[in-house]
PDB file of C-alpha atoms and ligand atoms in Angstrom:
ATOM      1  CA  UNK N  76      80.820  78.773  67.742  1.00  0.00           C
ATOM      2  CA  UNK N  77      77.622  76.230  67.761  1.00  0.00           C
ATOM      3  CA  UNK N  78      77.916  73.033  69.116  1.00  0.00           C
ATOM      4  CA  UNK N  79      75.293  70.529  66.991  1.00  0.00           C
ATOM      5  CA  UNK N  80      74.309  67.067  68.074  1.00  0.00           C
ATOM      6  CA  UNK N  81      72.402  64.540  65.610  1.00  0.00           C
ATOM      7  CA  UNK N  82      72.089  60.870  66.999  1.00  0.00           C
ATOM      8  CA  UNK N  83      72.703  58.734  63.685  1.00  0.00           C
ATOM      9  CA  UNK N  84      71.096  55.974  65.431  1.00  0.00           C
ATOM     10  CA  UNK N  85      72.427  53.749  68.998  1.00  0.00           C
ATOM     11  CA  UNK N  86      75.451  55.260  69.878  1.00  0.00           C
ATOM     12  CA  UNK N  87      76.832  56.295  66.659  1.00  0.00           C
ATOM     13  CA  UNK N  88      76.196  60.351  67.191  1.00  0.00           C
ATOM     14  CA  UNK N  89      77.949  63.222  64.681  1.00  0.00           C
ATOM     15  CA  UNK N  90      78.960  65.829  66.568  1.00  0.00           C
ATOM     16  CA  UNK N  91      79.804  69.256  65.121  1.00  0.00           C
ATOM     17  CA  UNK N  92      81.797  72.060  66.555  1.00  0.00           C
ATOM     18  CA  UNK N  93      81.256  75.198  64.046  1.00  0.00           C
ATOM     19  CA  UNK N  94      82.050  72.888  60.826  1.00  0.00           C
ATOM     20  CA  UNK N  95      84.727  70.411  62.742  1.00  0.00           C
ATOM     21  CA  UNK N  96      82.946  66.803  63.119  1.00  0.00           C
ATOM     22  CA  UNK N  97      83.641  64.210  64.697  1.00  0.00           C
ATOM     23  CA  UNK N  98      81.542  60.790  64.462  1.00  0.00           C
ATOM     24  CA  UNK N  99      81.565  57.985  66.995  1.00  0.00           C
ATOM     25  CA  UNK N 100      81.300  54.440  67.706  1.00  0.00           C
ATOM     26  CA  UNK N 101      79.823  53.875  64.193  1.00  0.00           C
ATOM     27  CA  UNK N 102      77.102  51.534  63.261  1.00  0.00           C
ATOM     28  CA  UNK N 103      75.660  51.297  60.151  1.00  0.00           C
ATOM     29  CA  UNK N 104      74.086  48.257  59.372  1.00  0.00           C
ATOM     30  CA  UNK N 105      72.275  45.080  61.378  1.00  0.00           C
ATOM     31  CA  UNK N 106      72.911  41.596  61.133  1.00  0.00           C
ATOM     32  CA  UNK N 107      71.301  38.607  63.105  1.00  0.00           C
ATOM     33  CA  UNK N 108      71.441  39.261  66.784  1.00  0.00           C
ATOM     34  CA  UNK N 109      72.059  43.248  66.208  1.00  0.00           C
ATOM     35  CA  UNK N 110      69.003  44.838  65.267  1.00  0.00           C
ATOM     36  CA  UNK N 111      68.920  48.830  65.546  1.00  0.00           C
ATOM     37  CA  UNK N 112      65.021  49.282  67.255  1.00  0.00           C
ATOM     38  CA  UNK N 113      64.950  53.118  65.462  1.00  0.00           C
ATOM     39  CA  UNK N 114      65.754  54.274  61.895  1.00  0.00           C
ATOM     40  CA  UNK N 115      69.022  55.314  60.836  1.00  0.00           C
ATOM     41  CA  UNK N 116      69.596  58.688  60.494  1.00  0.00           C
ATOM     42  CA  UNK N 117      71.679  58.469  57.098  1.00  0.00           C
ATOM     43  CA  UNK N 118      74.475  55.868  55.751  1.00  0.00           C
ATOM     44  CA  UNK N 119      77.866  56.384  55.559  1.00  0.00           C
ATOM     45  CA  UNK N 120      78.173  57.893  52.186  1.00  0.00           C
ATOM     46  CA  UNK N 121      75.762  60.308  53.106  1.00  0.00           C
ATOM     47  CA  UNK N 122      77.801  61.752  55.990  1.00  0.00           C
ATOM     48  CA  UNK N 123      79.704  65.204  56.194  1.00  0.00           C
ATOM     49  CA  UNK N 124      83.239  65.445  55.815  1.00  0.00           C
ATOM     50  CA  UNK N 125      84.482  64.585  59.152  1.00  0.00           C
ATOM     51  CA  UNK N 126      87.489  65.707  61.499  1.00  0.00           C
ATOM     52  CA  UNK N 127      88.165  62.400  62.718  1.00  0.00           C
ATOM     53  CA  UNK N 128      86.072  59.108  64.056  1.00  0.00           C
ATOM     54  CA  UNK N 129      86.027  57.995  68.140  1.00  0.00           C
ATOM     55  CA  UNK N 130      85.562  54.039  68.675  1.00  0.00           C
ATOM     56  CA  UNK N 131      84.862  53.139  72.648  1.00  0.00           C
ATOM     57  CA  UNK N 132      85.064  49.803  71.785  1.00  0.00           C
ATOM     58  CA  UNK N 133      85.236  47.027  70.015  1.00  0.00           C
ATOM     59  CA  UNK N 134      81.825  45.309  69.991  1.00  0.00           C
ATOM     60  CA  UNK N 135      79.938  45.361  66.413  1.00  0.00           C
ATOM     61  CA  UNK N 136      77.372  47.360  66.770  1.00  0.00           C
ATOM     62  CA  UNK N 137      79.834  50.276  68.175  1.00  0.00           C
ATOM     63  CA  UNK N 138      82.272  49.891  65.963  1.00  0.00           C
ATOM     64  CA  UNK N 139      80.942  48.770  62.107  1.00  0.00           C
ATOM     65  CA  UNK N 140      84.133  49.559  59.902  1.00  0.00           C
ATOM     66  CA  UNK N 141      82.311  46.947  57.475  1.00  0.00           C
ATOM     67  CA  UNK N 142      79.699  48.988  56.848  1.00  0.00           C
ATOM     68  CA  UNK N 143      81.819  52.733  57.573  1.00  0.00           C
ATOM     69  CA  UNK N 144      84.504  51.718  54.499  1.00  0.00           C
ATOM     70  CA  UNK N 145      81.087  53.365  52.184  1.00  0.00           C
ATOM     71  CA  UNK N 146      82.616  56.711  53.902  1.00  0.00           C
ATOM     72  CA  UNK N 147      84.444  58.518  51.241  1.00  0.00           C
ATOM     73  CA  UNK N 148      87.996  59.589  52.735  1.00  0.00           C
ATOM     74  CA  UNK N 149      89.471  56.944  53.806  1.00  0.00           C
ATOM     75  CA  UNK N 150      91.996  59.123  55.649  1.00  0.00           C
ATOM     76  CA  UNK N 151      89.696  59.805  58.117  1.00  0.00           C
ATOM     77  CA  UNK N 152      91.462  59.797  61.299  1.00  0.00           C
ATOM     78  CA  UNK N 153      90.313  57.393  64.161  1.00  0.00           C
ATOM     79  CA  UNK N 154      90.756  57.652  67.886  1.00  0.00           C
ATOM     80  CA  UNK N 155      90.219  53.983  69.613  1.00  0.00           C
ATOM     81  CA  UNK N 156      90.130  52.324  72.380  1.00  0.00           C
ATOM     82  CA  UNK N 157      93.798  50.930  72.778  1.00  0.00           C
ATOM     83  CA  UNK N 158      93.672  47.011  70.817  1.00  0.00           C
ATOM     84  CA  UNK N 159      92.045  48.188  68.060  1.00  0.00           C
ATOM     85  CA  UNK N 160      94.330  49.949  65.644  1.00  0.00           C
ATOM     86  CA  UNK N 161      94.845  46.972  63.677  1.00  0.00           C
ATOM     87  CA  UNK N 162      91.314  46.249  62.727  1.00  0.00           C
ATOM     88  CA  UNK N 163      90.723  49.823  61.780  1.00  0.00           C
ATOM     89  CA  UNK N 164      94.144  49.555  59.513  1.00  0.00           C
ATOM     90  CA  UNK N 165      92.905  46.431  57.676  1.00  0.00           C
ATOM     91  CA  UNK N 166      89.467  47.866  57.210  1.00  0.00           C
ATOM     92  CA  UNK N 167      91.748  50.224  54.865  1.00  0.00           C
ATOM     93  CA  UNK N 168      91.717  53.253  57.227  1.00  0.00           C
ATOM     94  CA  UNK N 169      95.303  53.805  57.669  1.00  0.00           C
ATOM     95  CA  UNK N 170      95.265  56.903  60.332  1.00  0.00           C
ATOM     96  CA  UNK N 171      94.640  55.265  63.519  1.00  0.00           C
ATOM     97  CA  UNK N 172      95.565  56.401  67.243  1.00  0.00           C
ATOM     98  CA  UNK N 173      94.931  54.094  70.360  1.00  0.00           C
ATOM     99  CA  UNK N 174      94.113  55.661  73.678  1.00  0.00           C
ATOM    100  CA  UNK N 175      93.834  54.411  77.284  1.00  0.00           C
ATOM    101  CA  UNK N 176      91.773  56.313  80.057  1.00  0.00           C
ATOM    102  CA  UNK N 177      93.834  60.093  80.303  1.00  0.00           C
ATOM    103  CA  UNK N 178      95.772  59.964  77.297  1.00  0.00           C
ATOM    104  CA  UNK N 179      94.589  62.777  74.613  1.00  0.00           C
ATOM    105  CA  UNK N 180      94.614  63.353  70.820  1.00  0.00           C
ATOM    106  CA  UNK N 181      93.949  65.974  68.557  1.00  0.00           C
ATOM    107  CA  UNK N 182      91.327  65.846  65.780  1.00  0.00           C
ATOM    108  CA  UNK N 183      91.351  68.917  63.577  1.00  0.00           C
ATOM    109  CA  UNK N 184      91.442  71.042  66.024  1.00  0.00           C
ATOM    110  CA  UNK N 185      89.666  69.043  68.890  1.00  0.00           C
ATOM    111  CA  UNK N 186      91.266  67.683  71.480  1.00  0.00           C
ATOM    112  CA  UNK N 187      89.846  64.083  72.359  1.00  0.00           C
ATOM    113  CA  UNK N 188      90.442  62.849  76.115  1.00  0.00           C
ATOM    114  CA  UNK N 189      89.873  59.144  76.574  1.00  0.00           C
ATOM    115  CA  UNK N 190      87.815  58.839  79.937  1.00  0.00           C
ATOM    116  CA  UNK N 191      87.451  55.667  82.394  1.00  0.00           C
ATOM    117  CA  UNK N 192      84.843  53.495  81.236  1.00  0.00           C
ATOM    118  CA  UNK N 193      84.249  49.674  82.360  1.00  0.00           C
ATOM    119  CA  UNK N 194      81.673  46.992  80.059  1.00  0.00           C
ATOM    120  CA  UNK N 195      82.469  43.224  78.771  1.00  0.00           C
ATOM    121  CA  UNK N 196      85.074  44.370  76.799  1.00  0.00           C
ATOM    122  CA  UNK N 197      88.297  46.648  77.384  1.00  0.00           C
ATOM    123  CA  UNK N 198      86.546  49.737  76.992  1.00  0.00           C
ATOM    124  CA  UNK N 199      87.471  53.833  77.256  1.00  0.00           C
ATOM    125  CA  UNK N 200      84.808  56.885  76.971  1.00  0.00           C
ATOM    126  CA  UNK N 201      85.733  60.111  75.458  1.00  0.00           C
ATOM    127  CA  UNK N 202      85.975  64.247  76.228  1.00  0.00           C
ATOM    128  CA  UNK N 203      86.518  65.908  73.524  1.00  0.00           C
ATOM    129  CA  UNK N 204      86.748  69.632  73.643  1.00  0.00           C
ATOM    130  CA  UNK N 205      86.461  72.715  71.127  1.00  0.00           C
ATOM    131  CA  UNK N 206      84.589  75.479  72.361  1.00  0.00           C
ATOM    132  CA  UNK N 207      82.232  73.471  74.043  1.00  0.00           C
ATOM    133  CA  UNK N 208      83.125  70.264  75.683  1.00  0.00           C
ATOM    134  CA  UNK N 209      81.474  67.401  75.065  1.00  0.00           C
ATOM    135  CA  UNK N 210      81.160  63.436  77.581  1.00  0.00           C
ATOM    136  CA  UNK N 211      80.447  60.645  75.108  1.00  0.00           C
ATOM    137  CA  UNK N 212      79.618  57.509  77.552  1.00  0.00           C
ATOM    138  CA  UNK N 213      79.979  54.848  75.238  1.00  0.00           C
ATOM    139  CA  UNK N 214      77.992  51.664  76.740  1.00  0.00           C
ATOM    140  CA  UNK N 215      80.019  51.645  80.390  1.00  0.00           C
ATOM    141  CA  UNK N 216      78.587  50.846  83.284  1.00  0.00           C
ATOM    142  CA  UNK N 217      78.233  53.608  86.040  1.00  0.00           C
ATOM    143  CA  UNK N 218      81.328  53.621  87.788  1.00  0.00           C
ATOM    144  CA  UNK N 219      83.362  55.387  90.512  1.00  0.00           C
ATOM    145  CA  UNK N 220      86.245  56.337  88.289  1.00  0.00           C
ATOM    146  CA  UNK N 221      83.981  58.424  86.305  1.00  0.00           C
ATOM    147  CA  UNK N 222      83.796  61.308  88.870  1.00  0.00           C
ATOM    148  CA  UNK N 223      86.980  62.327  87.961  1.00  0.00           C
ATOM    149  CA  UNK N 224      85.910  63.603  84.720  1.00  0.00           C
ATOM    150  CA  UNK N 225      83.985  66.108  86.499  1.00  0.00           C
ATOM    151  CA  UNK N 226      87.531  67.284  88.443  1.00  0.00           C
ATOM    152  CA  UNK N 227      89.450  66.846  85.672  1.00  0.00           C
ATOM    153  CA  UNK N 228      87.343  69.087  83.351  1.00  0.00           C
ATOM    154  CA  UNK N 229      86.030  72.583  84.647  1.00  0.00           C
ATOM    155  CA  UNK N 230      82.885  72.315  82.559  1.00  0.00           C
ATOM    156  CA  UNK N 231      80.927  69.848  80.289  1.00  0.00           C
ATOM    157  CA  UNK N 232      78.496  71.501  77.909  1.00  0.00           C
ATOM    158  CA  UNK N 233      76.729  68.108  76.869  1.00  0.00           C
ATOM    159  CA  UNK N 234      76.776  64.881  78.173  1.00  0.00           C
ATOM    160  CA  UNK N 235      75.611  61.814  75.965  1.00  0.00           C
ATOM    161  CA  UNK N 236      74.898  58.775  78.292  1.00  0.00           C
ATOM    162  CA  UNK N 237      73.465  55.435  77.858  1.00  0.00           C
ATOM    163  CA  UNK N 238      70.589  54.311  79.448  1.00  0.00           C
ATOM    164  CA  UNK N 239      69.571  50.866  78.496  1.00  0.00           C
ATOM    165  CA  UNK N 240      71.333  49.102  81.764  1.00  0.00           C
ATOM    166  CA  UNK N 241      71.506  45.886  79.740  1.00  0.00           C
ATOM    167  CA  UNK N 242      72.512  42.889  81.527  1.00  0.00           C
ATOM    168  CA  UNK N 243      73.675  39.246  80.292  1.00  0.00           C
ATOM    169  CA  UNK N 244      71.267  36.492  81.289  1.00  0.00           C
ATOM    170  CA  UNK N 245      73.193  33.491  80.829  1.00  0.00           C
ATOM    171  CA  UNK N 246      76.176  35.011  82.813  1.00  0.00           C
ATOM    172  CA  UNK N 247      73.561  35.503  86.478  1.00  0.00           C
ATOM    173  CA  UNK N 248      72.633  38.775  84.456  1.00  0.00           C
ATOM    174  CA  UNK N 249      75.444  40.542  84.931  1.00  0.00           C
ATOM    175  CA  UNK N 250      75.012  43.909  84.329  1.00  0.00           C
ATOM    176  CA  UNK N 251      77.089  45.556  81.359  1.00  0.00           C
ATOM    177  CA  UNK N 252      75.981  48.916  81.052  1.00  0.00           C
ATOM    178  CA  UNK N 253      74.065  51.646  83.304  1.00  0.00           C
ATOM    179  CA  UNK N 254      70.973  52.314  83.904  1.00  0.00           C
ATOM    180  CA  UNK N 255      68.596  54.891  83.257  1.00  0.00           C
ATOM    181  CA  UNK N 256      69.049  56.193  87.073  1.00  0.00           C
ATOM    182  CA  UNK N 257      72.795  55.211  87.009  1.00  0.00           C
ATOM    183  CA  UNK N 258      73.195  57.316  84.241  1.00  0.00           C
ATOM    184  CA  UNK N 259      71.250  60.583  86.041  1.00  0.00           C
ATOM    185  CA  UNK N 260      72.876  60.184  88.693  1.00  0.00           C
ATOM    186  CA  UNK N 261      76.296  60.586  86.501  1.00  0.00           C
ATOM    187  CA  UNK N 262      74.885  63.625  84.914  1.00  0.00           C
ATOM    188  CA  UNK N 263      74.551  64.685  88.802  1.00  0.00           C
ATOM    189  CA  UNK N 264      78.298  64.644  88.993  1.00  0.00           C
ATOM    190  CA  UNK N 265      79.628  66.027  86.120  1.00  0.00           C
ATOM    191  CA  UNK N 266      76.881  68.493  85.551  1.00  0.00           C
ATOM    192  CA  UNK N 267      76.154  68.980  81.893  1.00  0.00           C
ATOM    193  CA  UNK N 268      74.270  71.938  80.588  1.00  0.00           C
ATOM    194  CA  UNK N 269      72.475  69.268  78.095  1.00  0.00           C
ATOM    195  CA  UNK N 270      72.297  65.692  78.701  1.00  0.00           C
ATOM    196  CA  UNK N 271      71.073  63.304  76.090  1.00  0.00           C
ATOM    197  CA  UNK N 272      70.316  60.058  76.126  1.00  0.00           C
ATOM    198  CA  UNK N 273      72.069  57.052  73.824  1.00  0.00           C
ATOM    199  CA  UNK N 274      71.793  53.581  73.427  1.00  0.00           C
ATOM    200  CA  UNK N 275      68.120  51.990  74.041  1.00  0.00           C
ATOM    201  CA  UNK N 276      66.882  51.368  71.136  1.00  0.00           C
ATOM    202  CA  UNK N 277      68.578  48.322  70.506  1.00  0.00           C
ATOM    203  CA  UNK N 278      67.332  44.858  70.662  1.00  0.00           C
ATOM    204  CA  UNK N 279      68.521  41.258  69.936  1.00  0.00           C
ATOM    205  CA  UNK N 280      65.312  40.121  68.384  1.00  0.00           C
ATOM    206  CA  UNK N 281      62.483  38.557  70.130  1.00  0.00           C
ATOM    207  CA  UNK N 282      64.152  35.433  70.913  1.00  0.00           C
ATOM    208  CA  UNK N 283      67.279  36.312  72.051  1.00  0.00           C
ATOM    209  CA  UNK N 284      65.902  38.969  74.430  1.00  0.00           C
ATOM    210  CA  UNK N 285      64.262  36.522  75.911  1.00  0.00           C
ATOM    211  CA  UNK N 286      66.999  33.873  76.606  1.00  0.00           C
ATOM    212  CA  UNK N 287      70.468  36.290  76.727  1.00  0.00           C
ATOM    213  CA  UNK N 288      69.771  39.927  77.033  1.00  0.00           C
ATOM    214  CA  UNK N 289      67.678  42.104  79.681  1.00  0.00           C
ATOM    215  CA  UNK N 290      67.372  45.507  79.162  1.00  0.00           C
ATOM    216  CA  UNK N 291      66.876  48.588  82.513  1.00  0.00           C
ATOM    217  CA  UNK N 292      66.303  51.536  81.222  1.00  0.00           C
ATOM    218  CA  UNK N 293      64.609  53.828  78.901  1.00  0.00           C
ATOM    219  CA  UNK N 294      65.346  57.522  77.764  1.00  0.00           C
ATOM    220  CA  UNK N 295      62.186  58.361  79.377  1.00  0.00           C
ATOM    221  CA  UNK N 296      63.032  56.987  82.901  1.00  0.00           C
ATOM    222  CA  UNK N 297      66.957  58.659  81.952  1.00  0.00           C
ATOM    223  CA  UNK N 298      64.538  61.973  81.689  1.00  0.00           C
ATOM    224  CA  UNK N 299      62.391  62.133  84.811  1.00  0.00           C
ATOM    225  CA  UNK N 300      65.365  60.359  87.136  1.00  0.00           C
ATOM    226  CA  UNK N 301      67.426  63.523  85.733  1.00  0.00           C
ATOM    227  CA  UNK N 302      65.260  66.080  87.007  1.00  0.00           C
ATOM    228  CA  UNK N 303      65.793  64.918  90.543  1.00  0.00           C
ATOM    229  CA  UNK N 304      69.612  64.141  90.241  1.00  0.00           C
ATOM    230  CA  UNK N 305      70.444  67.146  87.934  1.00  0.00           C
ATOM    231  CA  UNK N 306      67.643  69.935  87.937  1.00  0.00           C
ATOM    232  CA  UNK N 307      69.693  71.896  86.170  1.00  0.00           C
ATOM    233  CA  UNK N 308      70.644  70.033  83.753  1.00  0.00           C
ATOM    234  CA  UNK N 309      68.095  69.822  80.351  1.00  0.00           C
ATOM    235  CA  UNK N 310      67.485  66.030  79.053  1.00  0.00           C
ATOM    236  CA  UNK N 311      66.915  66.124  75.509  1.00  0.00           C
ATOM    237  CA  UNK N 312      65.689  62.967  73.964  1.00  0.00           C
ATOM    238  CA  UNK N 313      66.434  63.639  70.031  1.00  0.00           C
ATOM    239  CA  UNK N 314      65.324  60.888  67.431  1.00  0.00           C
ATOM    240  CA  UNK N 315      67.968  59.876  64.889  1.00  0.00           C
ATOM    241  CA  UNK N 316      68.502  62.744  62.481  1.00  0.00           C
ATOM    242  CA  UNK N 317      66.833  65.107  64.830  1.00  0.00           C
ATOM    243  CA  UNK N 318      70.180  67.857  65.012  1.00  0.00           C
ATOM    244  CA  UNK N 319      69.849  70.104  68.507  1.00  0.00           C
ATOM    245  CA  UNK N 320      71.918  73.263  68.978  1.00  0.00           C
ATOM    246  CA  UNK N 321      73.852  73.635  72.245  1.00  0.00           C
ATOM    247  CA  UNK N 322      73.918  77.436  72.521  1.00  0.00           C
ATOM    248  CA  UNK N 323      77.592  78.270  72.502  1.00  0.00           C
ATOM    249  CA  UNK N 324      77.788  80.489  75.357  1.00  0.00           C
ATOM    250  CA  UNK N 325      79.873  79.507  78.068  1.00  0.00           C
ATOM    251  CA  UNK N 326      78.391  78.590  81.915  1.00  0.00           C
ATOM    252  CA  UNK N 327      80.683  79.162  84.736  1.00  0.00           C
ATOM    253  CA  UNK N 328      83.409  76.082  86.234  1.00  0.00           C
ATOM    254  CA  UNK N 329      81.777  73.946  88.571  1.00  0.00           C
ATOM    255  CA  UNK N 330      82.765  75.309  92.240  1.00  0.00           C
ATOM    256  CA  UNK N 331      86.012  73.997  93.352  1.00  0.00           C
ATOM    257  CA  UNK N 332      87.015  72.772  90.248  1.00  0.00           C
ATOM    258  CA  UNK N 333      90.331  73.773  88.757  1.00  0.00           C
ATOM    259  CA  UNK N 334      89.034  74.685  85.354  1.00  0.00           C
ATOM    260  CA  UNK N 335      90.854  74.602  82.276  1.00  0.00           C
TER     261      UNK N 335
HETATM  262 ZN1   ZN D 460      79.221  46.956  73.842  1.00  0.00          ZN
END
C-alpha cells in the first residue's frame, strides 16, 4: 500500500494511505493578518473524499472550518485538539472527537495518536498509522516531550515538521514554533525515512512582520541542517499540489525500540 503526501498549502497537507485520506489543520482562505506566501493547492470542494480531518489547534489559519464547510460531506469525521469539539459542531460538522497527548482514534481504518506538542495555544501533534506511519508536527515548538514519539512508535515512515521558528515581537519575541535546525534535529530523534518540511510560507503582511512577527527558518535551512542531524533521512521540499510517493516498503524498528 502507497503512502502519498500533497501539501495543500501551510500546514494543511492530504495524506493518503492506498485510497484512505486524511486532511489536516485546514486552511483555505486568507484574511487581513493571514496571508498564505504560496498558492493553494485546490479548495475545499475540490478535495477527495476523505477518511476523517486532524485539527492541532485552534488558531485560524490551522483550523479554517469557515472556509472547509465548501467540503461536501459534512460527516466528515474530525480528530481535535481537546476544546475544540464545539466549534467544529457549530460549523455543522457533527462527528467530532477531542484528544489530549496519548489518547488515540480511529479514522477509517487509521489509527490517529495525538502526540505532545507545546505553541501559544493548547496544542497536540498527531501519529497516525496505516501501513506506513506518519508525524504531523503541527506549529509546536521543539520540545523534550517529543522524544517519546520515537519510543513510543517503532518506526515513522514520514515526518512533516515546521520550520518557520516564528517568534512574537511584542511579547520579548517569544518563540512559538521551531526552527529550521530545531526541527532537524527532531527528525534526528525520531528518524523518518522522509521528512518534509511545513509551515514557512506564511506571512502577516509587510507591516505586521515588521512590528509583531519574526520568522527563523526556511525549508531550505530545514534541508541542509537535516543532512547533518539525520543523514539518513531524505528532506523533500514539495510545493503545494506537488503529491510524493513514500515507497511502501517497510524499514526495520529503530534499535532498542519496542516496536509495534
Ligand atoms: Zn498556531
Amino acid at each position: 500500500m502507497t503512502l502519498t503526501v500533497t501539501r495543500v498549502t501551510h500546514a494543511c497537507v492530504l495524506l493518503d494511505f492506498g485510497g484512505r485520506r486524511l486532511l489536516t489543520d485546514p486552511w483555505f482562505s486568507e484574511r487581513r493578518g493571514y496571508y498564505r506566501g504560496e498558492p493553494l493547492a485546490f479548495p475545499p470542494g475540490a478535495l477527495p473524499e476523505l477518511a476523517g480531518v486532524l485539527v492541532s489547534h485552534g488558531h485560524y489559519d490551522h483550523f479554517d472550518l469557515a472556509a472547509f464547510a465548501a467540503y461536501p460531506d459534512h460527516t466528515v469525521p474530525f480528530v481535535v485538539k481537546r476544546g475544540l469539539a464545539a466549534q467544529v459542531r457549530a460549523a455543522g460538522f457533527a462527528n467530532v472527537t477531542e484528544v489530549d497527548p496519548w489518547e488515540q482514534a480511529d479514522l477509517g481504518g487509521l489509527r490517529v495518536t495525538a502526540a505532545p506538542a507545546r505553541h501559544s495555544v493548547p496544542e497536540v501533534s498527531f501519529v497516525i498509522e496505516g501501513d506506513q506511519a506518519v508525524f504531523f508536527g503541527g506549529d509546536t515548538l521543539r520540545i523534550a516531550e517529543l522524544d517519546e514519539v520515537a519510543t513510543r512508535f517503532g518506526r515513522i515512515d514520514l515526518a512533516l515538521l515546521p520550520v518557520n521558528g516564528l517568534a512574537i515581537r511584542p511579547a520579548f519575541n517569544r518563540q512559538v514554533v521551531m526552527t529550521a535546525e530545531q526541527a532537524a534535529g527532531l527528525a534526528g530523534v525520531l528518524r523518518p525515512r522522509v521528512a518534509v518540511p511545513i509551515h514557512y510560507a506564511y506571512t502577516a503582511g509587510p507591516l505586521r512582520d515588521r512590528l509583531l512577527l519574526r520568522y527563523d527558518g526556511t525549508p531550505e535551512r530545514f534541508a541542509t541542517a537535516l543532512g547533518a542531524a539525520a543523514p539518513a533521512t531524505q528532506a523533500r521540499i514539495l510545493e503545494p499540489g506537488e503529491p510524493f510517493t513514500v515507497n511502501g516498503a517497510a524499514s526495520p524498528p529503530l534499535p532498542g525500540s519496542p516496536g509495534q
